[in-house]
Tab-separated table of C-alpha atoms and ligand atoms in Angstrom:
chain	number	residue	atom	x	y	z
A	209	UNK	CA	223.250	217.164	162.534
A	210	UNK	CA	222.204	213.480	162.304
A	211	UNK	CA	220.907	211.612	165.317
A	212	UNK	CA	222.610	208.362	164.730
A	213	UNK	CA	220.959	206.513	167.707
A	214	UNK	CA	217.456	206.806	166.117
A	215	UNK	CA	216.318	203.268	164.853
A	216	UNK	CA	212.884	202.683	163.511
A	217	UNK	CA	211.975	199.346	165.214
A	218	UNK	CA	209.326	201.025	167.109
A	219	UNK	CA	206.855	203.650	166.028
A	220	UNK	CA	208.413	207.129	166.335
A	221	UNK	CA	207.452	210.445	165.184
A	222	UNK	CA	209.957	212.146	162.926
A	223	UNK	CA	211.712	214.864	164.580
A	224	UNK	CA	211.874	217.093	161.562
A	225	UNK	CA	209.705	216.741	158.529
A	226	UNK	CA	210.213	218.775	155.091
A	227	UNK	CA	207.959	219.021	152.427
A	228	UNK	CA	207.857	219.927	148.646
A	229	UNK	CA	204.192	220.895	148.387
A	230	UNK	CA	203.810	220.270	144.583
A	231	UNK	CA	200.835	220.076	142.357
A	232	UNK	CA	198.948	223.377	142.867
A	233	UNK	CA	199.114	224.472	139.210
A	234	UNK	CA	197.911	221.047	137.886
A	235	UNK	CA	195.111	220.916	140.382
A	236	UNK	CA	193.864	224.277	139.173
A	237	UNK	CA	194.383	223.276	135.567
A	238	UNK	CA	192.133	220.192	135.956
A	239	UNK	CA	189.421	222.517	137.222
A	240	UNK	CA	189.997	225.019	134.276
A	241	UNK	CA	190.953	227.812	136.854
A	242	UNK	CA	194.080	229.873	136.934
A	243	UNK	CA	197.199	228.558	138.769
A	244	UNK	CA	196.885	231.313	141.421
A	245	UNK	CA	193.564	229.633	142.500
A	246	UNK	CA	195.515	226.372	143.031
A	247	UNK	CA	198.092	228.106	145.169
A	248	UNK	CA	195.178	229.686	147.261
A	249	UNK	CA	193.851	226.108	147.829
A	250	UNK	CA	197.392	224.956	148.577
A	251	UNK	CA	197.681	227.468	151.454
A	252	UNK	CA	194.671	225.897	153.084
A	253	UNK	CA	196.469	222.401	153.013
A	254	UNK	CA	199.568	224.000	154.342
A	255	UNK	CA	197.622	225.401	157.216
A	256	UNK	CA	196.107	221.812	157.962
A	257	UNK	CA	199.505	220.366	157.555
A	258	UNK	CA	200.996	222.602	160.046
A	259	UNK	CA	198.140	221.669	162.816
A	260	UNK	CA	198.471	217.980	161.788
A	261	UNK	CA	202.114	217.736	162.258
A	262	UNK	CA	202.276	219.825	165.317
A	263	UNK	CA	199.732	217.742	166.773
A	264	UNK	CA	201.638	214.585	165.951
A	265	UNK	CA	204.488	216.042	167.964
A	266	UNK	CA	206.911	216.830	165.065
A	267	UNK	CA	209.278	219.536	166.406
A	268	UNK	CA	210.401	220.966	163.126
A	269	UNK	CA	208.388	221.468	159.853
A	270	UNK	CA	210.261	222.803	156.947
A	271	UNK	CA	208.052	223.853	153.815
A	272	UNK	CA	209.279	224.839	150.397
A	273	UNK	CA	207.091	227.702	149.546
A	274	UNK	CA	209.288	229.480	146.788
A	275	UNK	CA	212.562	228.277	145.144
A	276	UNK	CA	215.221	230.397	143.733
A	277	UNK	CA	214.165	229.011	140.348
A	278	UNK	CA	210.478	229.999	140.840
A	279	UNK	CA	211.323	233.595	139.730
A	280	UNK	CA	211.383	232.248	136.249
A	281	UNK	CA	207.710	231.570	136.160
A	282	UNK	CA	205.221	234.051	134.473
A	283	UNK	CA	205.568	237.483	136.159
A	284	UNK	CA	201.787	237.282	137.036
A	285	UNK	CA	202.065	234.016	139.019
A	286	UNK	CA	205.164	235.289	140.936
A	287	UNK	CA	203.249	238.471	141.923
A	288	UNK	CA	200.228	236.356	142.908
A	289	UNK	CA	202.475	234.008	145.069
A	290	UNK	CA	204.067	237.118	146.626
A	291	UNK	CA	200.661	238.726	147.468
A	292	UNK	CA	199.378	235.129	148.873
A	293	UNK	CA	202.676	235.006	151.168
A	294	UNK	CA	201.798	238.594	152.403
A	295	UNK	CA	198.170	237.540	153.007
A	296	UNK	CA	198.924	234.256	154.722
A	297	UNK	CA	201.322	235.886	157.060
A	298	UNK	CA	198.789	238.429	158.055
A	299	UNK	CA	196.027	235.759	158.422
A	300	UNK	CA	197.884	233.076	160.313
A	301	UNK	CA	200.533	234.577	162.349
A	302	UNK	CA	198.476	235.379	165.428
A	303	UNK	CA	197.108	231.983	165.540
A	304	UNK	CA	200.264	230.046	165.009
A	305	UNK	CA	201.669	232.199	167.756
A	306	UNK	CA	198.778	230.966	169.985
A	307	UNK	CA	199.698	227.431	169.265
A	308	UNK	CA	203.302	228.204	170.412
A	309	UNK	CA	204.607	227.801	166.912
A	310	UNK	CA	207.896	229.550	165.855
A	311	UNK	CA	207.731	230.884	162.256
A	312	UNK	CA	211.231	231.220	160.508
A	313	UNK	CA	212.077	232.035	156.919
A	314	UNK	CA	215.021	230.612	155.166
A	315	UNK	CA	216.169	231.924	151.908
A	316	UNK	CA	217.379	234.944	150.230
A	317	UNK	CA	214.799	237.552	151.394
A	318	UNK	CA	216.549	240.697	149.922
A	319	UNK	CA	214.813	240.303	146.784
A	320	UNK	CA	211.166	240.468	148.228
A	321	UNK	CA	209.300	243.659	148.410
A	322	UNK	CA	210.029	245.809	151.600
A	323	UNK	CA	206.551	245.071	152.890
A	324	UNK	CA	207.055	241.502	152.655
A	325	UNK	CA	210.556	241.512	154.307
A	326	UNK	CA	208.870	243.658	157.112
A	327	UNK	CA	206.103	241.304	157.473
A	328	UNK	CA	208.504	238.198	157.633
A	329	UNK	CA	210.561	239.980	160.336
A	330	UNK	CA	207.590	240.861	162.272
A	331	UNK	CA	206.482	237.283	162.268
A	332	UNK	CA	209.898	235.828	163.240
A	333	UNK	CA	210.316	238.228	166.165
A	334	UNK	CA	206.664	237.965	167.338
A	335	UNK	CA	206.953	234.024	167.366
A	336	UNK	CA	210.700	233.832	168.156
A	337	UNK	CA	210.325	232.438	171.584
A	338	UNK	CA	207.794	229.768	170.884
A	339	UNK	CA	208.589	226.236	171.703
A	340	UNK	CA	205.959	223.876	170.375
A	341	UNK	CA	207.250	223.612	166.854
A	342	UNK	CA	209.485	225.480	164.422
A	343	UNK	CA	207.864	226.133	161.124
A	344	UNK	CA	210.551	226.895	158.549
A	345	UNK	CA	209.389	228.494	155.383
A	346	UNK	CA	211.738	228.206	152.528
A	347	UNK	CA	211.096	231.197	150.346
A	348	UNK	CA	213.511	232.153	147.547
A	349	UNK	CA	215.369	229.264	148.728
A	350	UNK	CA	217.780	226.934	146.863
A	351	UNK	CA	220.111	224.104	148.354
A	352	UNK	CA	222.809	225.242	146.125
A	353	UNK	CA	222.622	228.645	147.270
A	354	UNK	CA	222.850	227.646	150.870
A	355	UNK	CA	225.915	225.613	150.222
A	356	UNK	CA	227.635	228.540	148.614
A	357	UNK	CA	226.450	230.939	151.186
A	358	UNK	CA	228.005	228.633	153.976
A	359	UNK	CA	231.287	228.336	151.965
A	360	UNK	CA	231.569	232.108	151.475
A	361	UNK	CA	230.922	232.722	155.387
A	362	UNK	CA	233.661	230.098	156.089
A	363	UNK	CA	236.034	231.530	153.614
A	364	UNK	CA	235.664	234.942	155.143
A	365	UNK	CA	236.330	233.722	158.596
A	366	UNK	CA	239.588	232.076	157.171
A	367	UNK	CA	240.475	235.364	155.618
A	368	UNK	CA	239.903	237.049	158.873
A	369	UNK	CA	242.186	234.722	160.577
A	370	UNK	CA	239.322	233.400	162.880
A	371	UNK	CA	239.650	229.847	161.836
A	372	UNK	CA	242.167	227.744	159.945
A	373	UNK	CA	240.993	225.631	156.726
A	374	UNK	CA	241.793	222.596	158.895
A	375	UNK	CA	239.014	223.550	161.209
A	376	UNK	CA	236.407	223.087	158.680
A	377	UNK	CA	234.744	219.716	159.250
A	378	UNK	CA	231.242	218.527	158.585
A	379	UNK	CA	230.041	219.749	161.873
A	380	UNK	CA	231.418	223.433	161.416
A	381	UNK	CA	230.133	223.319	157.586
A	382	UNK	CA	226.599	222.242	158.640
A	383	UNK	CA	226.440	224.744	161.401
A	384	UNK	CA	226.712	227.485	158.608
A	385	UNK	CA	223.879	226.427	156.685
A	386	UNK	CA	220.347	228.080	157.058
A	387	UNK	CA	219.110	225.340	159.347
A	388	UNK	CA	222.440	225.089	161.158
A	389	UNK	CA	220.899	224.924	164.372
A	390	UNK	CA	218.195	222.131	163.614
A	391	UNK	CA	218.343	218.516	163.351
A	392	UNK	CA	218.542	217.106	159.758
A	393	UNK	CA	215.037	216.173	158.439
A	394	UNK	CA	214.087	212.686	159.108
A	395	UNK	CA	211.326	212.558	156.620
A	396	UNK	CA	211.147	214.354	153.182
A	397	UNK	CA	207.674	214.403	151.504
A	398	UNK	CA	206.952	215.367	147.959
A	399	UNK	CA	203.297	215.449	146.651
A	400	UNK	CA	202.373	215.758	142.975
A	401	UNK	CA	203.963	212.719	141.484
A	402	UNK	CA	207.446	214.042	140.603
A	403	UNK	CA	210.317	212.115	142.211
A	404	UNK	CA	213.069	214.733	142.508
A	405	UNK	CA	214.669	216.977	145.067
A	406	UNK	CA	214.438	220.122	143.089
A	407	UNK	CA	217.232	221.983	144.969
A	408	UNK	CA	215.684	221.729	148.275
A	409	UNK	CA	217.918	220.917	151.487
A	410	UNK	CA	220.740	219.335	149.538
A	411	UNK	CA	223.206	218.929	152.392
A	412	UNK	CA	220.603	218.123	155.210
A	413	UNK	CA	218.843	215.420	153.133
A	414	UNK	CA	221.979	212.935	153.276
A	415	UNK	CA	220.082	210.331	155.485
A	416	UNK	CA	216.433	211.440	155.217
A	417	UNK	CA	213.777	209.052	154.222
A	418	UNK	CA	212.006	210.014	151.005
A	419	UNK	CA	208.164	209.630	150.488
A	420	UNK	CA	206.735	210.623	147.308
A	421	UNK	CA	203.028	210.428	146.450
A	422	UNK	CA	200.895	211.230	143.393
A	423	UNK	CA	198.248	213.244	145.200
A	424	UNK	CA	198.266	217.025	144.341
A	425	UNK	CA	199.158	219.439	147.080
A	426	UNK	CA	195.489	220.882	147.488
A	427	UNK	CA	194.265	217.295	147.839
A	428	UNK	CA	196.794	216.203	150.326
A	429	UNK	CA	194.618	215.328	153.182
A	430	UNK	CA	195.288	214.376	156.910
A	431	UNK	CA	194.724	210.704	155.948
A	432	UNK	CA	197.535	211.168	153.384
A	433	UNK	CA	199.948	212.849	155.845
A	434	UNK	CA	199.000	210.007	158.393
A	435	UNK	CA	200.013	207.491	155.759
A	436	UNK	CA	203.389	209.146	155.237
A	437	UNK	CA	204.160	208.943	158.887
A	438	UNK	CA	202.947	205.318	158.972
A	439	UNK	CA	205.349	204.650	155.990
A	440	UNK	CA	208.235	206.396	157.822
A	441	UNK	CA	207.607	204.034	160.548
A	442	UNK	CA	208.110	201.048	158.338
A	443	UNK	CA	211.587	202.207	157.182
A	444	UNK	CA	214.742	201.097	158.877
A	445	UNK	CA	217.262	203.798	159.365
A	446	UNK	CA	220.698	202.365	159.065
A	447	UNK	CA	223.127	205.307	158.532
A	448	UNK	CA	225.638	203.131	156.542
A	449	UNK	CA	225.374	200.083	159.163
A	450	UNK	CA	224.084	196.834	158.508
A	451	UNK	CA	220.360	195.759	159.395
A	452	UNK	CA	221.817	193.117	161.880
A	453	UNK	CA	223.735	195.843	163.610
A	454	UNK	CA	220.635	198.122	164.140
A	455	UNK	CA	218.526	195.135	165.230
A	456	UNK	CA	221.129	194.224	167.942
A	457	UNK	CA	221.386	197.880	169.054
A	458	UNK	CA	217.550	197.741	169.332
B	601	LIG	C1	204.151	223.944	143.739
B	601	LIG	O1	203.156	223.793	142.807
B	601	LIG	C2	203.938	225.075	144.493
B	601	LIG	C3	204.531	226.288	144.710
B	601	LIG	C4	205.666	226.700	143.786
B	601	LIG	C5	204.166	227.178	145.633
B	601	LIG	C6	203.763	226.484	146.918
B	601	LIG	C7	203.304	227.446	147.943
B	601	LIG	C8	202.121	227.218	148.542
B	601	LIG	C9	201.458	225.951	148.714
B	601	LIG	C10	201.543	228.179	149.494
B	601	LIG	C11	202.332	228.174	150.721
B	601	LIG	C12	201.947	229.321	151.638
B	601	LIG	C13	202.701	229.594	152.603
B	601	LIG	C14	202.333	230.792	153.163
B	601	LIG	C15	203.959	228.802	153.116
B	601	LIG	P1	203.307	223.970	141.271
B	601	LIG	O2	202.768	225.460	141.007
B	601	LIG	O3	204.640	223.730	140.720
B	601	LIG	O4	202.297	223.089	140.686
B	601	LIG	P2	202.360	222.239	139.534
B	601	LIG	O5	203.594	221.347	139.471
B	601	LIG	O6	201.143	221.412	139.283
B	601	LIG	O7	202.420	223.233	138.170
């Protein structure tokens, strides 16, 4: 869903921010430490980012914690990341709940251990009614997986006779994606110097503003987060229109 009325002529807070938290491994390597140490430091930045964007008034924050492709990393790193997710959920769910933050996971969770799946389920149901901010954690997520999944669900409905192929339009398709009930991201942030989407929210990024920075995720400070918001405010969002049309509409 794209809110086409949004123009950036005055300071505004993005309704939905998504982040690729990149650079933990390099941060650790620079300190001659194992990559898992970088991920642990990364969790601390993640916690600060959740606070920062909630305080800024962002309604949806989507974080790429583990991509479908990350299974290809050394087994030791994968298992230390899984352990870290468990620990982080145990450590932070209660305080996020107190802050009225709703936790939600997107991605194929059936490959996670039963313990982790249970913990995810528990965090989601405990915080499900919270209204301050929705925190989406993309774990074993891939944008292509999401698109295939949506297509499969729609194909099934066609086969069942519930819908006609002609009923499938952009709105219906989008509604079948993992974030089908959320607005599309207004701002995409990627730390760590790479400038690519890495199979994140492929459909939903159609009109998103991109912000790339060199800072490695563990070093990404509140000042850096504020700089990303300030840069977002300098952008003019046109959604295919001309600059003049946007200025006239105010
Ligand atoms: C990318 O850095 C980071 C990851 C693959 C993991 C991100 C996970 C966290 C920051 C922990 C978040 C925790 C929760 C509970 C949401 P990289 O390893 O690709 O770094 P590199 O590019 O320097 O190698």
